[in-house]
Coordinates of C-alpha atoms (C1' of nucleotides) in Angstrom, one line a residue:
Chain A
M989 CA 110.7 50.0 119.4
T990 CA 109.9 50.7 115.8
P991 CA 106.2 50.1 114.9
S992 CA 105.3 47.2 113.6
A993 CA 102.7 46.2 110.9
R994 CA 99.9 46.0 112.2
P995 CA 99.6 47.7 115.9
S996 CA 99.2 51.2 115.8
S997 CA 101.9 53.5 115.2
K998 CA 101.7 57.1 116.2
K999 CA 100.2 58.3 112.9
D1000 CA 97.5 55.8 113.5
I1001 CA 97.3 56.8 117.0
R1002 CA 96.8 60.6 115.8
R1003 CA 94.7 59.7 112.9
E1004 CA 91.9 57.7 115.1
N1005 CA 92.2 60.5 117.6
E1006 CA 91.4 63.2 115.6
K1007 CA 88.9 61.7 114.2
L1008 CA 87.6 61.2 117.7
I1009 CA 87.8 64.5 118.8
L1010 CA 86.3 65.9 115.5
E1011 CA 83.4 63.8 115.5
A1012 CA 82.8 64.7 119.5
A1013 CA 83.5 68.4 118.4
E1014 CA 80.4 68.5 116.0
K1015 CA 78.2 67.2 117.9
V1016 CA 78.9 69.8 121.0
F1017 CA 79.2 72.5 119.0
A1018 CA 76.0 71.6 117.2
E1019 CA 73.9 71.3 120.0
A1020 CA 75.9 74.2 122.1
G1021 CA 76.9 76.7 119.5
F1022 CA 80.2 77.6 119.8
G1023 CA 80.4 80.1 122.6
G1024 CA 78.4 77.2 124.8
A1025 CA 80.5 74.2 124.0
T1026 CA 83.4 73.7 126.4
M1027 CA 86.5 71.9 125.8
Q1028 CA 85.7 69.8 128.6
L1029 CA 82.5 68.5 126.8
I1030 CA 84.4 68.0 123.8
A1031 CA 86.3 65.9 125.8
D1032 CA 84.3 63.7 127.7
M1033 CA 82.7 62.8 124.8
A1034 CA 85.3 61.9 122.9
G1035 CA 86.7 59.7 126.2
L1036 CA 89.9 61.9 126.1
P1037 CA 91.8 64.2 128.7
K1038 CA 90.4 67.9 128.3
A1039 CA 94.6 68.6 127.3
N1040 CA 95.0 66.1 124.9
L1041 CA 92.6 68.3 122.7
H1042 CA 94.5 71.0 123.2
Y1043 CA 97.6 68.6 121.6
Y1044 CA 96.1 68.2 118.9
F1045 CA 94.2 70.9 118.2
P1046 CA 96.4 74.2 120.0
T1047 CA 93.0 76.4 120.3
K1048 CA 89.3 75.5 120.3
E1049 CA 88.8 77.9 117.9
S1050 CA 91.5 75.9 115.3
L1051 CA 89.1 72.6 116.4
Y1052 CA 86.2 74.5 115.5
R1053 CA 87.6 75.4 111.8
R1054 CA 88.2 72.2 111.2
V1055 CA 84.9 71.3 112.3
V1056 CA 83.3 73.9 109.6
Q1057 CA 85.9 72.8 107.0
N1058 CA 85.1 69.2 107.0
I1059 CA 81.5 70.0 107.0
F1060 CA 81.9 72.7 103.9
H1061 CA 83.4 69.6 101.9
D1062 CA 80.5 67.4 102.4
W1063 CA 78.4 70.2 100.9
L1064 CA 80.1 70.7 97.9
M1065 CA 80.8 67.0 97.1
A1066 CA 76.6 66.8 97.4
A1067 CA 76.7 69.1 94.0
D1068 CA 78.5 66.8 91.3
V1069 CA 75.0 65.0 90.7
F1070 CA 74.2 68.5 89.3
D1071 CA 76.5 69.1 86.7
A1072 CA 76.0 65.9 84.5
A1073 CA 72.5 65.6 84.4
P1074 CA 70.5 65.8 81.1
G1075 CA 67.9 68.8 82.5
P1076 CA 65.9 69.9 86.1
V1077 CA 63.6 66.6 86.7
E1078 CA 67.4 64.6 87.5
G1079 CA 69.8 67.1 87.8
L1080 CA 67.6 68.9 90.4
G1081 CA 65.7 65.6 91.8
A1082 CA 69.0 64.1 92.5
Y1083 CA 70.3 67.2 93.9
I1084 CA 67.2 67.4 96.4
D1085 CA 67.4 63.7 96.9
A1086 CA 71.0 64.1 97.9
K1087 CA 70.7 66.9 100.1
M1088 CA 67.7 65.1 102.1
E1089 CA 70.1 62.4 102.4
I1090 CA 72.9 64.6 104.5
S1091 CA 70.2 66.2 106.6
R1092 CA 69.1 62.7 107.6
R1093 CA 72.4 61.4 107.9
H1094 CA 74.8 64.2 109.1
P1095 CA 72.0 66.8 110.9
A1096 CA 74.8 68.3 113.0
G1097 CA 77.1 69.0 110.2
S1098 CA 74.2 71.4 109.3
K1099 CA 73.4 72.7 112.2
V1100 CA 77.1 73.8 112.8
W1101 CA 77.4 75.4 108.8
A1102 CA 73.8 77.4 109.8
S1103 CA 75.2 78.4 113.2
E1104 CA 78.4 79.6 111.9
V1105 CA 76.4 81.9 109.0
M1106 CA 74.0 83.1 111.4
H1107 CA 76.8 84.7 113.0
R1108 CA 77.9 86.5 110.1
A1109 CA 80.8 83.6 109.2
P1110 CA 83.2 84.2 111.8
V1111 CA 85.7 81.6 110.4
I1112 CA 85.0 80.5 107.1
Q1113 CA 84.0 83.9 105.4
D1114 CA 87.2 83.8 102.6
Y1115 CA 85.4 80.4 102.0
L1116 CA 81.8 82.0 101.4
E1117 CA 83.5 84.5 99.5
T1118 CA 85.9 82.5 96.7
T1119 CA 84.5 78.5 97.1
L1120 CA 81.0 79.0 97.2
V1121 CA 80.8 81.8 95.0
E1122 CA 82.1 80.5 92.3
W1123 CA 80.0 77.0 92.6
T1124 CA 77.1 79.4 92.9
E1125 CA 77.8 80.7 89.8
G1126 CA 78.9 77.2 88.0
R1127 CA 75.0 75.7 89.1
M1128 CA 73.5 79.5 87.9
A1129 CA 75.4 79.0 84.6
V1130 CA 73.8 74.9 84.4
V1131 CA 70.1 76.5 85.2
R1132 CA 70.3 79.1 83.0
R1133 CA 71.3 77.0 80.1
W1134 CA 68.0 74.5 81.4
I1135 CA 65.9 77.2 80.8
D1136 CA 67.3 78.6 77.4
E1137 CA 66.8 75.1 76.1
G1138 CA 63.1 75.2 77.1
K1139 CA 63.5 72.5 80.0
M1140 CA 61.9 75.0 82.5
D1141 CA 60.3 77.9 83.8
P1142 CA 62.4 81.3 83.7
I1143 CA 63.0 81.3 87.1
D1144 CA 66.0 83.4 88.9
P1145 CA 68.6 80.6 89.1
R1146 CA 69.8 82.8 92.5
H1147 CA 66.4 82.4 94.3
L1148 CA 65.5 78.7 93.1
L1149 CA 69.5 77.7 94.6
Y1150 CA 68.2 79.4 98.2
M1151 CA 64.9 77.6 97.6
L1152 CA 66.7 74.5 97.1
W1153 CA 69.2 74.8 100.1
A1154 CA 66.3 76.3 102.7
T1155 CA 64.0 73.1 101.9
T1156 CA 66.6 70.6 102.5
Q1157 CA 68.2 72.2 105.4
H1158 CA 65.4 73.0 107.0
Y1159 CA 65.1 69.4 107.7
A1160 CA 68.2 69.4 109.8
D1161 CA 68.3 72.9 111.4
F1162 CA 64.6 72.4 112.9
G1163 CA 64.3 68.7 113.1
H1164 CA 63.9 69.6 117.1
Q1165 CA 60.5 71.5 115.5
I1166 CA 59.9 69.1 113.0
E1167 CA 60.0 66.3 115.9
T1168 CA 57.9 68.0 118.4
L1169 CA 55.5 68.5 115.4
N1170 CA 55.4 64.7 114.5
G1171 CA 54.6 63.6 118.5
G1172 CA 57.9 64.0 119.9
Q1173 CA 59.0 61.1 117.0
P1174 CA 62.0 61.3 114.5
L1175 CA 60.4 61.1 111.0
S1176 CA 60.1 57.3 110.4
D1177 CA 61.6 56.0 106.8
T1178 CA 58.2 56.4 105.1
Q1179 CA 57.6 60.2 106.3
W1180 CA 61.3 61.0 105.5
E1181 CA 60.4 59.8 101.4
A1182 CA 56.8 61.3 101.9
A1183 CA 58.8 64.7 102.7
K1184 CA 61.6 64.0 99.7
H1185 CA 58.6 63.1 97.4
S1186 CA 57.0 66.6 98.6
V1187 CA 60.0 68.9 98.2
K1188 CA 60.1 67.3 94.6
T1189 CA 56.9 67.6 93.3
V1190 CA 56.4 71.3 94.6
I1191 CA 59.8 72.5 93.3
L1192 CA 60.2 70.2 90.2
K1193 CA 56.1 71.7 89.1
G1194 CA 56.9 74.7 90.2
I1195 CA 59.4 75.8 88.0
G1196 CA 58.1 73.8 85.2
A1197 CA 60.2 71.1 84.6
R1198 CA 60.0 69.2 81.4
P1199 CA 60.8 65.7 81.6
S1200 CA 64.2 65.4 78.8
G1201 CA 63.6 62.7 75.9
Chain B
M497 CA 57.6 114.8 144.2
T498 CA 54.4 112.9 142.8
P499 CA 54.7 112.0 139.5
S500 CA 53.7 115.1 136.9
A501 CA 51.2 114.7 134.2
R502 CA 54.2 114.5 131.1
P503 CA 57.5 113.7 131.9
S504 CA 58.2 109.9 133.0
S505 CA 56.5 108.1 135.7
K506 CA 58.3 105.1 137.1
K507 CA 56.1 103.1 135.0
D508 CA 57.2 104.7 131.8
I509 CA 60.6 104.3 132.9
R510 CA 60.7 101.1 133.5
R511 CA 58.7 100.4 130.0
E512 CA 61.2 102.5 128.5
N513 CA 64.5 100.9 130.1
E514 CA 62.4 97.2 129.5
K515 CA 62.3 98.3 125.6
L516 CA 66.1 99.3 125.2
I517 CA 67.2 96.5 126.9
L518 CA 65.0 94.1 125.1
E519 CA 65.9 95.5 121.5
A520 CA 69.4 95.3 122.5
A521 CA 69.0 91.8 123.9
E522 CA 67.5 90.6 120.4
K523 CA 70.8 92.1 118.2
V524 CA 73.3 90.4 120.5
F525 CA 71.6 87.4 121.0
A526 CA 71.1 86.6 117.7
E527 CA 74.9 87.6 116.6
A528 CA 76.5 85.6 119.4
G529 CA 74.0 83.1 120.3
F530 CA 73.3 82.5 124.3
G531 CA 76.7 81.5 124.9
G532 CA 78.5 83.9 123.2
A533 CA 76.7 86.7 124.8
T534 CA 77.4 88.8 127.5
M535 CA 75.2 90.7 129.7
Q536 CA 78.3 93.5 129.4
L537 CA 77.6 94.0 125.6
I538 CA 73.9 93.7 125.8
A539 CA 74.3 96.5 128.5
D540 CA 76.5 98.8 126.8
M541 CA 74.2 98.3 123.7
A542 CA 71.6 99.2 125.7
G543 CA 73.6 102.5 127.4
L544 CA 73.0 101.1 130.4
P545 CA 75.1 99.6 133.0
K546 CA 75.5 96.0 133.7
A547 CA 73.8 96.2 137.0
N548 CA 70.9 97.4 136.0
L549 CA 70.1 94.7 133.7
H550 CA 69.9 92.6 136.4
Y551 CA 67.8 94.9 138.3
Y552 CA 64.8 94.6 135.4
F553 CA 65.5 90.5 134.5
P554 CA 67.3 88.7 137.2
T555 CA 69.2 86.4 135.3
K556 CA 70.7 86.3 131.6
E557 CA 68.3 83.6 131.3
S558 CA 65.0 85.2 132.0
L559 CA 65.7 87.9 129.7
Y560 CA 67.0 85.4 127.4
R561 CA 63.4 84.3 128.1
R562 CA 61.5 87.3 127.0
V563 CA 63.1 88.0 124.0
V564 CA 62.4 84.8 122.6
Q565 CA 58.6 84.9 123.6
N566 CA 58.2 88.5 122.0
I567 CA 59.4 86.6 119.0
F568 CA 57.1 83.4 119.0
H569 CA 54.1 86.0 119.3
D570 CA 55.3 87.7 116.1
W571 CA 55.4 84.8 114.4
L572 CA 51.9 83.8 115.0
M573 CA 50.6 87.4 114.5
A574 CA 52.0 87.0 111.0
A575 CA 49.5 84.0 110.3
D576 CA 46.2 85.9 110.3
V577 CA 46.0 86.2 106.9
F578 CA 45.8 82.6 106.4
D579 CA 42.0 82.2 107.7
A580 CA 40.1 84.6 106.2
A581 CA 41.5 84.0 102.2
P582 CA 39.1 82.7 99.7
G583 CA 42.0 80.2 98.4
P584 CA 45.6 79.4 98.5
V585 CA 46.4 81.9 96.0
E586 CA 45.4 84.8 98.5
G587 CA 45.9 83.3 101.1
L588 CA 49.5 81.6 101.1
G589 CA 50.6 84.3 98.9
A590 CA 49.9 86.9 101.5
Y591 CA 51.1 84.5 104.3
I592 CA 54.5 84.5 102.1
D593 CA 54.6 88.3 101.6
A594 CA 54.0 88.4 105.5
K595 CA 57.1 86.2 106.2
M596 CA 59.3 87.7 103.9
E597 CA 58.5 90.9 105.0
I598 CA 58.9 89.6 108.7
S599 CA 63.0 87.9 107.6
R600 CA 63.6 91.6 106.2
R601 CA 62.6 94.1 108.2
H602 CA 63.8 91.4 111.9
P603 CA 66.4 89.0 110.9
A604 CA 67.5 89.1 114.2
G605 CA 64.3 87.4 115.4
S606 CA 64.2 85.0 112.9
K607 CA 67.6 83.9 113.8
V608 CA 67.2 84.3 117.7
W609 CA 64.2 81.4 117.0
A610 CA 66.4 79.6 114.4
S611 CA 69.2 79.2 117.0
E612 CA 66.4 78.2 119.8
V613 CA 65.2 75.5 117.7
M614 CA 68.8 74.0 116.9
H615 CA 70.0 73.5 120.4
R616 CA 66.7 71.7 120.8
A617 CA 64.3 74.8 121.9
P618 CA 65.4 74.4 125.9
V619 CA 63.6 77.2 126.5
I620 CA 60.3 77.6 124.8
Q621 CA 59.8 73.7 124.2
D622 CA 56.5 73.9 126.1
Y623 CA 55.1 76.3 123.7
L624 CA 56.3 74.1 120.2
E625 CA 54.1 71.5 122.1
T626 CA 51.0 73.5 122.9
T627 CA 50.5 76.7 121.1
L628 CA 53.0 75.4 117.9
V629 CA 51.3 72.4 117.8
E630 CA 47.9 73.6 117.5
W631 CA 48.7 76.3 115.5
T632 CA 50.0 73.9 112.7
E633 CA 46.9 72.1 112.9
G634 CA 44.8 74.3 112.4
R635 CA 46.5 75.7 109.2
M636 CA 46.4 72.2 108.1
A637 CA 43.1 71.9 108.4
V638 CA 42.6 75.0 105.8
V639 CA 45.3 73.4 103.6
R640 CA 43.2 70.2 103.5
R641 CA 40.0 72.3 102.9
W642 CA 41.1 74.1 99.9
I643 CA 42.6 70.6 98.6
D644 CA 38.8 69.2 99.3
E645 CA 37.5 72.1 97.4
G646 CA 39.6 71.5 94.5
K647 CA 42.0 74.2 94.4
M648 CA 44.9 72.8 94.9
D649 CA 47.0 69.5 94.1
P650 CA 46.9 66.6 96.9
I651 CA 50.3 68.4 98.7
D652 CA 51.0 66.7 102.3
P653 CA 50.0 69.8 104.5
R654 CA 52.6 69.9 106.5
H655 CA 55.4 69.5 104.0
L656 CA 53.9 72.3 102.8
L657 CA 54.2 74.2 105.5
Y658 CA 57.9 73.3 106.7
M659 CA 58.9 74.6 102.7
L660 CA 56.7 78.1 103.8
W661 CA 59.0 78.7 106.6
A662 CA 62.0 77.1 105.1
T663 CA 61.8 79.6 102.2
T664 CA 60.7 83.0 103.8
Q665 CA 63.0 82.3 107.0
H666 CA 66.1 81.4 104.9
Y667 CA 66.3 85.1 103.8
A668 CA 66.9 85.9 107.2
D669 CA 68.9 83.7 109.0
F670 CA 71.3 83.0 106.0
G671 CA 70.9 86.9 105.2
H672 CA 75.0 87.1 105.4
Q673 CA 75.3 84.1 103.0
I674 CA 72.6 86.0 100.7
E675 CA 74.5 89.0 100.8
T676 CA 78.1 87.5 100.5
L677 CA 76.6 85.5 97.3
N678 CA 75.4 89.5 96.3
G679 CA 78.4 91.0 95.6
G680 CA 78.8 91.7 100.0
Q681 CA 75.6 94.4 99.1
P682 CA 72.4 93.6 101.2
L683 CA 69.7 93.0 98.8
S684 CA 68.1 96.2 97.2
D685 CA 64.1 96.5 97.3
T686 CA 64.0 95.0 94.0
Q687 CA 66.1 92.0 94.4
W688 CA 64.2 91.2 98.1
E689 CA 60.6 92.3 95.4
A690 CA 62.2 89.8 93.4
A691 CA 62.8 87.1 95.9
K692 CA 59.1 87.4 97.1
H693 CA 57.7 87.1 93.1
S694 CA 60.3 83.6 92.6
V695 CA 59.4 81.7 96.3
K696 CA 55.4 82.6 95.5
T697 CA 55.8 81.6 91.9
V698 CA 57.2 78.5 92.4
I699 CA 55.3 77.2 95.6
L700 CA 51.7 78.3 94.1
K701 CA 52.7 76.6 90.4
G702 CA 54.0 74.1 92.6
I703 CA 51.2 73.2 94.7
G704 CA 48.3 73.7 91.5
A705 CA 46.9 76.6 92.9
R706 CA 44.1 77.1 90.8
P707 CA 42.8 80.9 91.2
S708 CA 39.1 81.6 93.2
G709 CA 36.9 83.1 91.5
Chain C
dG1073 C1' 66.4 103.7 139.9
dT1074 C1' 71.1 103.8 139.7
dC1075 C1' 75.9 102.2 139.4
dT1076 C1' 80.7 100.9 141.6
dA1077 C1' 83.1 97.1 143.6
dT1078 C1' 83.6 92.7 144.4
dA1079 C1' 82.2 87.9 145.5
dA1080 C1' 82.0 83.2 143.6
dC1081 C1' 82.2 80.3 139.6
dC1082 C1' 84.2 78.5 135.0
dT1083 C1' 86.6 78.4 131.4
dG1084 C1' 90.6 78.2 127.7
dA1085 C1' 95.0 76.8 128.0
dT1086 C1' 99.8 75.3 129.9
dA1087 C1' 103.3 73.7 133.0
dG1088 C1' 105.2 69.4 133.9
dA1089 C1' 105.9 65.0 135.1
dC1090 C1' 105.2 60.5 133.8
Chain D
dG157 C1' 102.0 60.8 123.4
dT158 C1' 99.0 61.1 128.3
dC159 C1' 97.3 63.6 131.9
dT160 C1' 97.7 65.9 137.0
dA161 C1' 97.4 70.4 138.4
dT162 C1' 96.8 74.8 138.0
dC163 C1' 97.0 79.9 136.5
dA164 C1' 95.3 84.1 134.0
dG165 C1' 91.4 86.0 132.2
dG166 C1' 86.9 86.9 131.7
dT167 C1' 81.4 86.0 133.4
dT168 C1' 77.1 85.9 135.7
dA169 C1' 74.9 87.9 140.0
dT170 C1' 74.7 90.4 144.4
dA171 C1' 76.3 94.1 147.8
dG172 C1' 75.9 97.9 149.3
dA173 C1' 76.4 103.2 148.6
dC174 C1' 73.7 107.1 146.4

DNA sequence: GTCTATAACCTGATAGAC
DNA sequence: GTCTATCAGGTTATAGAC
């Protein structure tokens, strides 16, 4: 009865099932919103009985909280490209690429975040007030440094960040509208490249980014 | 018993109550989402008994449909500034101003729209496929004309429109996040002007808009 | 047109056998 | 750790008196 080397230990089962549930929950919360999502729907998509969800996550809200926390973590990871860069062309260019890629690969996560914020962040307000505030101030300092060094125009760093978030996340959050305006077809590889190129072109030129070196 | 000249005729009562209900519904749907909103909550906010809502709008969905239709109508109105303009500086500048003003004055409407689209437009998909497609193609033609006339750089008109929508609506849809990052305070008049200025500066320079005349 | 009472339904959560 | 059965609470919608 002791767990053998290979097959699933109890910890493995827990890890596996939690992953199944969290992936299903992200999709369902994104498509239906917190209110519209039902534990039954999530259970069906995860291929587990509804009661099992309550075994791993005591309440619907605790499950939702974990989903949003995971998304928030992914968002912050995408910002590492920002710091090491010598200037805005490299730093903002890479940041836009990274955020566009997240919008493409994980649109559900972006939607859950958007929905949470639109409803006045009932679950993750503390994260907004601590982690996000700190992160934002750190990046604003980087932008100000670039401005001081003459590497870009004196654009308000705060509103520049908002433009970056807005333009990149729009491709996830409003993906359905974009798809409809694309004749009902998802964007092709070429069209995604064109989107990235357009965003980078307009923003980098718009802030007067001067290539360093 | 016939309606006198001044006081409320039955039609006036209907108009008045429908307005009360629709205003309350817009706020509640924006804050709670379709699933999270309850007819009781809307009724309380409108100051009417719940049963009266069902008298004016047979179902929750029919009420929601009217709310979204009204918002969509407002959106299209904001675009009139686009056509008559001699070039992108005037046309896009005025469009950005108009959309930013809507985000400021009617954030709830913008949120309901965003939520509807994020959930794959279950109610207004037909509008997306007809009216929005036509409107978008019309504006793209205007942008292409400006490009042909050498009034701006050859930016993909489609992605330019997405950037305009994304940046302006972000101030409504993510208003709570922006407020949190502003020390918990709503943007002041001055800050709103700075926001408009930043968006216009970056985008108009970013597309290489050349003042006409 | 208004409003109370209630019907019909669904959801989150739990108990308890396996 | 799994799963069936079920409870308790809340929701949309309607019936029917006023």
